[in-house]
C-alpha atoms as an extended CHARMM CRD file, in Angstrom:
* protein
*
       107  EXT
         1         1  MET       CA             48.1070000000      151.4290000000      -39.2140000000  PROA      1               0.0000000000
         2         2  SER       CA             49.0520000000      152.0990000000      -42.8080000000  PROA      2               0.0000000000
         3         3  ARG       CA             52.3190000000      150.8400000000      -44.2980000000  PROA      3               0.0000000000
         4         4  GLU       CA             53.6940000000      154.3880000000      -44.2900000000  PROA      4               0.0000000000
         5         5  GLU       CA             52.6960000000      154.8830000000      -40.6290000000  PROA      5               0.0000000000
         6         6  PHE       CA             54.2620000000      151.5400000000      -39.7140000000  PROA      6               0.0000000000
         7         7  ILE       CA             57.5810000000      152.3830000000      -41.3980000000  PROA      7               0.0000000000
         8         8  ASN       CA             57.6100000000      155.8540000000      -39.8630000000  PROA      8               0.0000000000
         9         9  TYR       CA             56.9060000000      154.4900000000      -36.3720000000  PROA      9               0.0000000000
        10        10  HSD       CA             59.5070000000      151.7560000000      -36.7330000000  PROA      10              0.0000000000
        11        11  ARG       CA             62.2230000000      154.1430000000      -37.9510000000  PROA      11              0.0000000000
        12        12  GLN       CA             61.3980000000      157.3770000000      -36.1100000000  PROA      12              0.0000000000
        13        13  ILE       CA             59.9800000000      156.1630000000      -32.7710000000  PROA      13              0.0000000000
        14        14  HSD       CA             60.9560000000      152.5800000000      -32.0210000000  PROA      14              0.0000000000
        15        15  ALA       CA             64.5250000000      152.5530000000      -33.3850000000  PROA      15              0.0000000000
        16        16  PRO       CA             65.5690000000      155.6480000000      -31.3780000000  PROA      16              0.0000000000
        17        17  LEU       CA             63.9260000000      154.1250000000      -28.2810000000  PROA      17              0.0000000000
        18        18  PHE       CA             65.8010000000      150.8570000000      -28.8950000000  PROA      18              0.0000000000
        19        19  MET       CA             69.0940000000      152.7290000000      -29.2390000000  PROA      19              0.0000000000
        20        20  SER       CA             68.4250000000      154.9230000000      -26.1980000000  PROA      20              0.0000000000
        21        21  ILE       CA             69.0250000000      152.2130000000      -23.6170000000  PROA      21              0.0000000000
        22        22  PRO       CA             72.6250000000      151.7160000000      -22.4210000000  PROA      22              0.0000000000
        23        23  GLU       CA             72.4890000000      148.0020000000      -23.2560000000  PROA      23              0.0000000000
        24        24  SER       CA             72.2260000000      148.8650000000      -26.9590000000  PROA      24              0.0000000000
        25        25  GLN       CA             75.5170000000      150.7310000000      -26.7780000000  PROA      25              0.0000000000
        26        26  LYS       CA             77.1130000000      147.9280000000      -24.7710000000  PROA      26              0.0000000000
        27        27  TYR       CA             75.9090000000      144.7960000000      -26.5850000000  PROA      27              0.0000000000
        28        28  VAL       CA             74.5270000000      145.6400000000      -30.0470000000  PROA      28              0.0000000000
        29        29  LYS       CA             77.1290000000      145.5690000000      -32.8260000000  PROA      29              0.0000000000
        30        30  LYS       CA             74.7720000000      146.3320000000      -35.7250000000  PROA      30              0.0000000000
        31        31  TYR       CA             71.0550000000      147.1600000000      -35.9360000000  PROA      31              0.0000000000
        32        32  VAL       CA             69.3420000000      147.1870000000      -39.3460000000  PROA      32              0.0000000000
        33        33  LEU       CA             65.6970000000      147.8710000000      -40.2260000000  PROA      33              0.0000000000
        34        34  SER       CA             64.5170000000      146.6870000000      -43.6450000000  PROA      34              0.0000000000
        35        35  HSD       CA             61.0820000000      147.3280000000      -45.0890000000  PROA      35              0.0000000000
        36        36  PRO       CA             60.2520000000      145.4070000000      -48.2750000000  PROA      36              0.0000000000
        37        37  THR       CA             59.2800000000      147.1150000000      -51.4740000000  PROA      37              0.0000000000
        38        38  GLU       CA             56.9250000000      145.6610000000      -54.0180000000  PROA      38              0.0000000000
        39        39  ILE       CA             58.6560000000      144.9630000000      -57.3160000000  PROA      39              0.0000000000
        40        40  ALA       CA             57.0330000000      143.6940000000      -60.5050000000  PROA      40              0.0000000000
        41        41  GLY       CA             57.7800000000      140.0300000000      -61.0770000000  PROA      41              0.0000000000
        42        42  PHE       CA             58.2460000000      139.2570000000      -57.3720000000  PROA      42              0.0000000000
        43        43  PRO       CA             55.5200000000      137.9400000000      -55.0660000000  PROA      43              0.0000000000
        44        44  PRO       CA             54.0810000000      140.4310000000      -52.5770000000  PROA      44              0.0000000000
        45        45  PRO       CA             56.0930000000      140.5680000000      -49.3470000000  PROA      45              0.0000000000
        46        46  GLU       CA             54.8300000000      138.2830000000      -46.5980000000  PROA      46              0.0000000000
        47        47  TYR       CA             56.2490000000      140.4890000000      -43.8460000000  PROA      47              0.0000000000
        48        48  ASP       CA             56.1890000000      144.2060000000      -43.0840000000  PROA      48              0.0000000000
        49        49  SER       CA             59.8040000000      144.3320000000      -41.9850000000  PROA      49              0.0000000000
        50        50  VAL       CA             62.9720000000      142.4730000000      -41.2050000000  PROA      50              0.0000000000
        51        51  THR       CA             65.0720000000      143.5950000000      -38.2660000000  PROA      51              0.0000000000
        52        52  ASP       CA             68.6600000000      142.3870000000      -38.0150000000  PROA      52              0.0000000000
        53        53  ILE       CA             70.3830000000      142.7770000000      -34.6650000000  PROA      53              0.0000000000
        54        54  TYR       CA             73.9990000000      141.6560000000      -34.4210000000  PROA      54              0.0000000000
        55        55  PHE       CA             75.7190000000      140.6160000000      -31.2000000000  PROA      55              0.0000000000
        56        56  SER       CA             79.2580000000      139.3820000000      -30.5390000000  PROA      56              0.0000000000
        57        57  SER       CA             78.0670000000      136.3560000000      -28.5730000000  PROA      57              0.0000000000
        58        58  MET       CA             75.0290000000      134.5300000000      -27.2630000000  PROA      58              0.0000000000
        59        59  GLU       CA             75.9750000000      135.8600000000      -23.8360000000  PROA      59              0.0000000000
        60        60  ASP       CA             75.5790000000      139.4310000000      -25.1310000000  PROA      60              0.0000000000
        61        61  PHE       CA             72.3060000000      138.4710000000      -26.8500000000  PROA      61              0.0000000000
        62        62  ASN       CA             70.9520000000      137.0380000000      -23.5960000000  PROA      62              0.0000000000
        63        63  ALA       CA             72.2130000000      139.9730000000      -21.5090000000  PROA      63              0.0000000000
        64        64  PHE       CA             70.5140000000      142.4560000000      -23.8460000000  PROA      64              0.0000000000
        65        65  PHE       CA             67.1220000000      140.7600000000      -24.0470000000  PROA      65              0.0000000000
        66        66  SER       CA             67.0250000000      139.9440000000      -20.3330000000  PROA      66              0.0000000000
        67        67  SER       CA             67.9650000000      143.4850000000      -19.2560000000  PROA      67              0.0000000000
        68        68  GLU       CA             65.4510000000      145.5090000000      -17.2580000000  PROA      68              0.0000000000
        69        69  ASN       CA             65.7180000000      148.4140000000      -19.7130000000  PROA      69              0.0000000000
        70        70  TYR       CA             64.7680000000      146.2030000000      -22.6420000000  PROA      70              0.0000000000
        71        71  LYS       CA             61.9510000000      144.5170000000      -20.7280000000  PROA      71              0.0000000000
        72        72  LEU       CA             60.5170000000      147.7410000000      -19.2680000000  PROA      72              0.0000000000
        73        73  LYS       CA             61.1600000000      150.3070000000      -22.0330000000  PROA      73              0.0000000000
        74        74  VAL       CA             61.6630000000      148.6910000000      -25.4410000000  PROA      74              0.0000000000
        75        75  HSD       CA             59.6170000000      145.4970000000      -25.3730000000  PROA      75              0.0000000000
        76        76  PRO       CA             56.3500000000      147.2060000000      -24.2850000000  PROA      76              0.0000000000
        77        77  ASP       CA             56.6200000000      149.5760000000      -27.2640000000  PROA      77              0.0000000000
        78        78  GLU       CA             56.7210000000      146.6680000000      -29.7310000000  PROA      78              0.0000000000
        79        79  SER       CA             52.9940000000      146.0400000000      -29.3030000000  PROA      79              0.0000000000
        80        80  ASN       CA             52.3290000000      149.6230000000      -30.4810000000  PROA      80              0.0000000000
        81        81  PHE       CA             53.1440000000      148.6560000000      -34.0570000000  PROA      81              0.0000000000
        82        82  PHE       CA             53.7970000000      144.8850000000      -34.1940000000  PROA      82              0.0000000000
        83        83  ARG       CA             51.2400000000      142.1140000000      -33.8750000000  PROA      83              0.0000000000
        84        84  LEU       CA             53.4500000000      140.1960000000      -31.4510000000  PROA      84              0.0000000000
        85        85  ASN       CA             51.6940000000      136.8840000000      -32.1490000000  PROA      85              0.0000000000
        86        86  ASP       CA             52.7410000000      137.1900000000      -35.8030000000  PROA      86              0.0000000000
        87        87  VAL       CA             56.4120000000      137.9990000000      -35.1550000000  PROA      87              0.0000000000
        88        88  VAL       CA             58.8290000000      135.3590000000      -36.4020000000  PROA      88              0.0000000000
        89        89  SER       CA             62.2390000000      135.2940000000      -34.7200000000  PROA      89              0.0000000000
        90        90  LEU       CA             65.2910000000      133.5100000000      -36.0100000000  PROA      90              0.0000000000
        91        91  VAL       CA             68.6600000000      133.3010000000      -34.2760000000  PROA      91              0.0000000000
        92        92  CYS       CA             71.4160000000      132.6410000000      -36.8030000000  PROA      92              0.0000000000
        93        93  ASP       CA             75.0980000000      131.8860000000      -37.0020000000  PROA      93              0.0000000000
        94        94  GLU       CA             76.0850000000      134.0520000000      -39.9670000000  PROA      94              0.0000000000
        95        95  LYS       CA             78.8040000000      133.0580000000      -42.4320000000  PROA      95              0.0000000000
        96        96  THR       CA             79.9820000000      135.9170000000      -44.6560000000  PROA      96              0.0000000000
        97        97  VAL       CA             80.9200000000      134.6310000000      -48.1000000000  PROA      97              0.0000000000
        98        98  VAL       CA             81.8850000000      137.9670000000      -49.6410000000  PROA      98              0.0000000000
        99        99  ASP       CA             81.9000000000      141.4870000000      -48.2410000000  PROA      99              0.0000000000
       100       100  VAL       CA             83.1380000000      143.9850000000      -50.7930000000  PROA      100             0.0000000000
       101       101  ILE       CA             82.3860000000      147.6770000000      -50.6840000000  PROA      101             0.0000000000
       102       102  LYS       CA             83.6660000000      149.5500000000      -53.7070000000  PROA      102             0.0000000000
       103       103  PRO       CA             85.0930000000      153.0370000000      -53.0270000000  PROA      103             0.0000000000
       104       104  SER       CA             82.5470000000      154.6350000000      -55.3940000000  PROA      104             0.0000000000
       105       105  ALA       CA             79.7270000000      153.2470000000      -53.2270000000  PROA      105             0.0000000000
       106       106  LEU       CA             80.9870000000      155.3160000000      -50.3090000000  PROA      106             0.0000000000
       107       107  GLU       CA             80.8300000000      158.6340000000      -52.1790000000  PROA      107             0.0000000000
């Protein structure tokens, strides 16, 4: 699949499927898809995407990923556009250092 097809599938097919299950509404606090761009002076990206999924607790994380809806509806779709053996997962405890949104950025 081309890069453009991958991004389209991720954003237009998989993300809506992910958000369609009730567990997303119940447990997911923030869901972000990032697709790297190539910029002169930077090395080529090693990954096709970064997906950030925020939960309030590890209990919510576990409840989401162990739910039948995730296992039967969302997870099977991942192999349609991800090489699952190449996926790298990282569970983090995030510490926000600064979080400033200027009013002009919202316009």
